[in-house]
Coordinates of C-alpha atoms and ligand atoms in Angstrom, one line a residue:
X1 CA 125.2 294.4 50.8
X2 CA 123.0 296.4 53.2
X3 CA 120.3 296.9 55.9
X4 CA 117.7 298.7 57.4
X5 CA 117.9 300.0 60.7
X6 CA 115.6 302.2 62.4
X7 CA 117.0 305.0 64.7
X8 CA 114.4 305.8 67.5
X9 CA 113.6 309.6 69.6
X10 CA 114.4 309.7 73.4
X11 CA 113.0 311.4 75.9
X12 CA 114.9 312.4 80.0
X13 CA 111.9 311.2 82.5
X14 CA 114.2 313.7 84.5
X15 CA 117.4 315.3 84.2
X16 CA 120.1 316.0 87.1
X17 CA 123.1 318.2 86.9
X18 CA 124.7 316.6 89.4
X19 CA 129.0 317.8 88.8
X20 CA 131.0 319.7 86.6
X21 CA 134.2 317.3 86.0
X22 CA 137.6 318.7 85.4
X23 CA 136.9 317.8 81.7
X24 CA 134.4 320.4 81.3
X25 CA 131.9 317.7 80.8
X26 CA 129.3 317.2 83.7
X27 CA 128.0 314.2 85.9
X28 CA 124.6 313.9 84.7
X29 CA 121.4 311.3 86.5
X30 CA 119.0 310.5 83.8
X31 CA 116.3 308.6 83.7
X32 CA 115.6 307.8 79.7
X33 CA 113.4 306.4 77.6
X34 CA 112.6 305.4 74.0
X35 CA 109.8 306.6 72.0
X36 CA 108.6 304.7 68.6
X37 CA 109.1 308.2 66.9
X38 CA 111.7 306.8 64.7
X39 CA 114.6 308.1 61.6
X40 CA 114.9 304.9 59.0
X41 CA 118.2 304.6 58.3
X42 CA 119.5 302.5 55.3
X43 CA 123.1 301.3 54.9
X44 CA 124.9 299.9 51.9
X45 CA 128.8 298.7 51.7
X46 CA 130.2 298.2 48.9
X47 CA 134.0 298.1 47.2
X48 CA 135.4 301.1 47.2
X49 CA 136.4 303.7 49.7
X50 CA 134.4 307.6 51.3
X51 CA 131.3 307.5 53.1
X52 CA 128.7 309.2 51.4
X53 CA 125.4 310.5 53.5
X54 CA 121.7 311.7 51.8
X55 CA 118.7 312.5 53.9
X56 CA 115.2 314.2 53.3
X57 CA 116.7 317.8 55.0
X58 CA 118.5 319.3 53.0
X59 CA 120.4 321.6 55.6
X60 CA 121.5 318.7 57.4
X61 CA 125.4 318.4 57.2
X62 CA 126.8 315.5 54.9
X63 CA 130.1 315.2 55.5
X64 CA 132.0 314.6 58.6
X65 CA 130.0 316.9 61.1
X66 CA 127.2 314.7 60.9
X67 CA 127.4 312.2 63.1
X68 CA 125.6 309.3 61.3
X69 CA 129.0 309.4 59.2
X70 CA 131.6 310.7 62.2
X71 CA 129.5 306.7 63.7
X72 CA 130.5 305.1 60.1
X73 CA 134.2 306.5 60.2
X74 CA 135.0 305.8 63.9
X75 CA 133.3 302.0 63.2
X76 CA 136.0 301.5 60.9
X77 CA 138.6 302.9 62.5
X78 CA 138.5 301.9 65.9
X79 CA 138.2 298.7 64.8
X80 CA 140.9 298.4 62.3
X81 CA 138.7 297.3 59.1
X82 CA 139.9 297.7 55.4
X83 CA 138.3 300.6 53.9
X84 CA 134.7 300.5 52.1
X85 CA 132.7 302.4 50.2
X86 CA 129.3 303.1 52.4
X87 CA 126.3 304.6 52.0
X88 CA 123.7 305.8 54.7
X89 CA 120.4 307.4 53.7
X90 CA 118.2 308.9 56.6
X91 CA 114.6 309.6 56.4
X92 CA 114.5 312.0 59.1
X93 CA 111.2 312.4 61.7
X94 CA 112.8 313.2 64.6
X95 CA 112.9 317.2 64.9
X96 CA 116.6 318.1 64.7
X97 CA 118.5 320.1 67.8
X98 CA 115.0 319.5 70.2
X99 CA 116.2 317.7 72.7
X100 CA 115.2 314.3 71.5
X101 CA 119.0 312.7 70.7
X102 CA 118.1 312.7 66.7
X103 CA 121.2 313.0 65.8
X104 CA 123.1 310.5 68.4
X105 CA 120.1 307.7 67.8
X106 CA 121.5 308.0 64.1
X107 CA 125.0 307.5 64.9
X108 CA 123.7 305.0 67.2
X109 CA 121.8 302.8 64.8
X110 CA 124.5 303.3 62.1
X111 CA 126.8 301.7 64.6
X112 CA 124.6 298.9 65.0
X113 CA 123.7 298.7 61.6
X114 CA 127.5 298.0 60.8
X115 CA 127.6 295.4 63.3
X116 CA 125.1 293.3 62.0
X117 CA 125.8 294.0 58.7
X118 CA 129.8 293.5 58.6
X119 CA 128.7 290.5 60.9
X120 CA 131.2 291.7 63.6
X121 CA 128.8 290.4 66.8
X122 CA 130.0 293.0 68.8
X123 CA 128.4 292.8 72.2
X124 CA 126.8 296.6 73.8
X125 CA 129.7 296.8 75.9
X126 CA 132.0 296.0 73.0
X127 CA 130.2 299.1 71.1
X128 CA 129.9 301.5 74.3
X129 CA 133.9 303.1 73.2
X130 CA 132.9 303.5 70.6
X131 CA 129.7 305.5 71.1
X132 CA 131.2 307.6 73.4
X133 CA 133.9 309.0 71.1
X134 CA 130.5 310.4 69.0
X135 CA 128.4 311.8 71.9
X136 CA 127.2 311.3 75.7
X137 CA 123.8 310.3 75.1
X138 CA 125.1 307.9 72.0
X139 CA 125.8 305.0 74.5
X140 CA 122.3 305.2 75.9
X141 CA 120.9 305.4 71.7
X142 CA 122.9 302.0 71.2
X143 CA 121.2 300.4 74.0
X144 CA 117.7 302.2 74.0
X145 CA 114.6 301.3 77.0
X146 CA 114.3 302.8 80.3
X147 CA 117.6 303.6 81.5
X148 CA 119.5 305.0 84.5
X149 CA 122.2 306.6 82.9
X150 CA 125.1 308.8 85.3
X151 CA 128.7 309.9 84.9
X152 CA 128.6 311.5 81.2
X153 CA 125.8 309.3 80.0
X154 CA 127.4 306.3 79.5
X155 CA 127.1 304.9 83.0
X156 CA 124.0 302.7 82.2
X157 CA 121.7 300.7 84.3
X158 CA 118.5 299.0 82.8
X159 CA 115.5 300.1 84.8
X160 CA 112.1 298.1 85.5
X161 CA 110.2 299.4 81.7
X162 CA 107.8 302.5 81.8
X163 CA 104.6 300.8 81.5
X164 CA 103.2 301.3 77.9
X165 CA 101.5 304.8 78.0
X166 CA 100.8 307.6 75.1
X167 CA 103.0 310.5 74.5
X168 CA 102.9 314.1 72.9
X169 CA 106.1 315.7 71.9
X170 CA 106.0 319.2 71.2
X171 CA 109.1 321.2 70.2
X172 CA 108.8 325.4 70.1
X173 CA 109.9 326.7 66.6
X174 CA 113.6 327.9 68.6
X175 CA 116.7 326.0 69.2
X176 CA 118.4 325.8 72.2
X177 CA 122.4 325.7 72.6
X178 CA 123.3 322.5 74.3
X179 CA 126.5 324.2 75.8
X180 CA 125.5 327.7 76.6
X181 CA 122.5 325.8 78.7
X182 CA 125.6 323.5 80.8
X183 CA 127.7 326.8 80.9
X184 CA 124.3 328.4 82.6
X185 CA 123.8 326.1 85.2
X186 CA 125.4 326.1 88.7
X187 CA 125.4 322.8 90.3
X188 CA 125.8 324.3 93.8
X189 CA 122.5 326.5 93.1
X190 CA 120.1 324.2 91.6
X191 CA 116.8 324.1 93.6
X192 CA 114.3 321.8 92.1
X193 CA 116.1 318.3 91.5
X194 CA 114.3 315.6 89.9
X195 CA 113.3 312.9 92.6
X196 CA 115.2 309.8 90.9
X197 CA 114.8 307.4 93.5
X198 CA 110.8 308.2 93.4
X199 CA 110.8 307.1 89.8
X200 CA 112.8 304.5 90.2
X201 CA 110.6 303.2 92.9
X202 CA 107.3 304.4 90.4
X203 CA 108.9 302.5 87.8
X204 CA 109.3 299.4 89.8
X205 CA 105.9 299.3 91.2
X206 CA 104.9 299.8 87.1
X207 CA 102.6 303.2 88.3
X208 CA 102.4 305.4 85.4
X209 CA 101.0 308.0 87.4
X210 CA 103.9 308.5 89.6
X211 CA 106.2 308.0 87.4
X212 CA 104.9 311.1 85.7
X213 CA 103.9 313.2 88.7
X214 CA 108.0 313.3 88.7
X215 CA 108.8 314.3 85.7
X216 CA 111.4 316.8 85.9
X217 CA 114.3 318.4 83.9
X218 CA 116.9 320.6 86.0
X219 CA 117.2 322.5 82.7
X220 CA 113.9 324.2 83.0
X221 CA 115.2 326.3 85.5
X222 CA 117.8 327.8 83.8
X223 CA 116.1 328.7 80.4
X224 CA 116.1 332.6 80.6
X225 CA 113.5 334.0 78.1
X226 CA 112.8 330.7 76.7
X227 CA 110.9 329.3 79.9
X228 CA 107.7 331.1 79.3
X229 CA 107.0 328.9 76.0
X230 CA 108.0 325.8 77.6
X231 CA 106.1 326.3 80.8
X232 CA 103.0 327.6 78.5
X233 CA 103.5 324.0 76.6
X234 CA 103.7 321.8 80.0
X235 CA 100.7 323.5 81.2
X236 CA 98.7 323.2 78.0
X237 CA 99.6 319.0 77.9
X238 CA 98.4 319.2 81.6
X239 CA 95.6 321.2 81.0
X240 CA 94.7 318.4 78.3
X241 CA 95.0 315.5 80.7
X242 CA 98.4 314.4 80.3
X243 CA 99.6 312.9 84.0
X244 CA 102.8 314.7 83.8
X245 CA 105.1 316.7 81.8
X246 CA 108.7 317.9 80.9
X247 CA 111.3 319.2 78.8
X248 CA 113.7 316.7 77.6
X249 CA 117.9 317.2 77.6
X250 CA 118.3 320.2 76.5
X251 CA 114.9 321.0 74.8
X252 CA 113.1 322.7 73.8
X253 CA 110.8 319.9 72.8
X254 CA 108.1 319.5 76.0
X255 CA 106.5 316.0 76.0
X256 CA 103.3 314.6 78.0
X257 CA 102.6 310.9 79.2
X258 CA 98.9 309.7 79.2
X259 CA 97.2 307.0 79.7
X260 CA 94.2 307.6 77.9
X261 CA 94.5 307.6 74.2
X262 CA 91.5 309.8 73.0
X263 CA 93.1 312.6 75.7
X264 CA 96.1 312.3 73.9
X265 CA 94.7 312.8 70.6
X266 CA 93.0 315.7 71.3
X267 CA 96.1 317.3 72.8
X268 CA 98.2 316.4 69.7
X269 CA 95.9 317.9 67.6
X270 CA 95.4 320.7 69.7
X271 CA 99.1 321.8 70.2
X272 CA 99.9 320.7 66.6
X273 CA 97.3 324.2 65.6
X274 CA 100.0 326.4 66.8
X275 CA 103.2 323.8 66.9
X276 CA 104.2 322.6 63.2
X277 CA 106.3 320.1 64.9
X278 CA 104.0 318.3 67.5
X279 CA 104.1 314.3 67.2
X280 CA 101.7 311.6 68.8
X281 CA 103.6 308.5 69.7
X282 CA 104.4 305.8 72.2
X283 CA 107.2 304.7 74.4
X284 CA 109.1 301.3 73.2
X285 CA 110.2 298.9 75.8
X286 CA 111.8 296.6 73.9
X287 CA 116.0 297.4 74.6
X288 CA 117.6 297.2 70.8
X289 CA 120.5 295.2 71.4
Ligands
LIG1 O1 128.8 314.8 74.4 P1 128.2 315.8 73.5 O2 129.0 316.1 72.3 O3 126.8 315.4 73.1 O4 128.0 317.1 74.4 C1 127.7 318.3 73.9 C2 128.1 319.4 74.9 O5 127.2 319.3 76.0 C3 129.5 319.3 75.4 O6 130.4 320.0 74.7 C4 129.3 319.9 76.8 O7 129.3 321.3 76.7 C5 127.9 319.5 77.2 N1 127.8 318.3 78.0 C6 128.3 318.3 79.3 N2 128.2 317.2 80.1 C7 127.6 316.1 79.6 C8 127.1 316.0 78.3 C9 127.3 317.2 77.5 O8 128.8 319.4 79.8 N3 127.5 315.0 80.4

């Protein structure tokens, strides 16, 4: 037996450091959101015991460090199941280590994948364990829509949707270490913060425009020599007549929300001359669970 599921991108409206916790971990204020950019993701279980992983990228990991199968593994465990055989295949879109949760929407999807295809009718709470023990933005992945999410990540409370708008999502040919970047940042000495409450308050009056005049990542300030790229990027999707801009996590892909579709185009196909990996796309409202 199996199923389709498809495992969408995410973008941070705005990122706040807030804590580092005695864990090592830090208390984080998020505003996310979930873009139809998408990984399809089939599943098959079948007698038999190993899960066994192919995707399109060949320098993907396929064993346990990936965490569409670490998702598969702790499914069973945690929740005491005879062993399977199972089979995930991922067409991969979503760029990989940009900032964009690629690879926690995949271990989010596989999760619910399992649900519905095991039949298990677990309900989102019933899954959030479980998605923590993969990653701190996997909670949000299971849930997907505009989100408040605090503590880790996991703290989630569903926000009034971002009205439907079009987005560019660019991401500089350079990775950025998601740890180095939390070990680099001082909460006592950050001095832009994201204005949360303003989007909030954007977001429940449904204006776009606000919303995006607020776009803002505590990340950016912190980037060392990576900032000049990323700042050239926002001001290129600003220049083009997006109505905000920002990195998202922990980058470096730099998206743009527009309201006008023929602007957004044109920036797309602009920034795609010198950006191999530059997508045109839309937010999705719908939650997924
Ligand atoms: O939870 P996840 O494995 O995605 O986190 C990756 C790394 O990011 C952690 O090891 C930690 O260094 C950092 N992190 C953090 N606080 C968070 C989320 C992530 O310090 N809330």
């Amino acid at each position: 037996m199996g199923i389709q599921v498809l495992a969408f991108g995410k973008l941070n409206l705005s990122l706040d450091v807030i804590r580092r916790q005695a864990s090592g971990y830090h208390d984080m204020k998020m505003v996310m959101e979930t873009v139809e950019l998408c990984d399809d993701i089939s599943i098959e279980v079948s007698e038999g015991t190993g899960i066994e992983l192919t995707t399109n990228l060949p320098f993907l990991p396929m064993d346990g460090q990936n965490l569409a199968v670490r998702a598969a593994e702790v499914f069973f465990r945690e929740l005491n199941l005879p062993p399977k055989r199972v089979t995930i295949r991922i067409f991969k879109r979503i760029p990989v280590s940009a900032g964009l949760a690629g690879g926690s929407s995949n271990a989010a999807a596989v999760l619910r994948g399992l649900n519905e295809l095991l039949g298990m009718g677990l309900s989102r709470e019933e899954l959030m364990p479980m998605a923590l023990l993969l990653g701190s933005d996997v909670p949000y992945c299971v849930v997907g829509g505009t989100v408040l999410a605090e503590g880790r990540g996991e703290i989630l409370t569903s926000l009034d949707p971002l009205p439907g708008c079009h987005i560019v999502i660019c991401k500089p040919n350079f990775s950025i270490s998601t740890p180095s970047l939390f070990q680099r940042i001082d909460c006592g000495k950050i001095r832009h913060r994201p204005d949360t409450a303003g989007i909030c308050e954007a977001l429940r009056a449904g204006a776009l425009d606000q919303v995006a005049v607020r776009l803002y990542n505590v990340f950016e300030d912190v980037l060392d020599g990576r900032a000049k790229e990323i700042m050239a990027i926002k001001r290129a999707l600003i220049d083009a007549g997006a109505l905000g801009a920002a990195m998202s996590g922990t980058g470096p892909s730099v998206f743009g929300l527009f309201d006008d579709e023929a602007l957004a185009r044109e920036a797309h196909l602009r920034l795609s001359k010198s950006y191999r990996e530059t997508f045109l796309t839309r937010n999705r409202r719908e939650t997924l669970i």
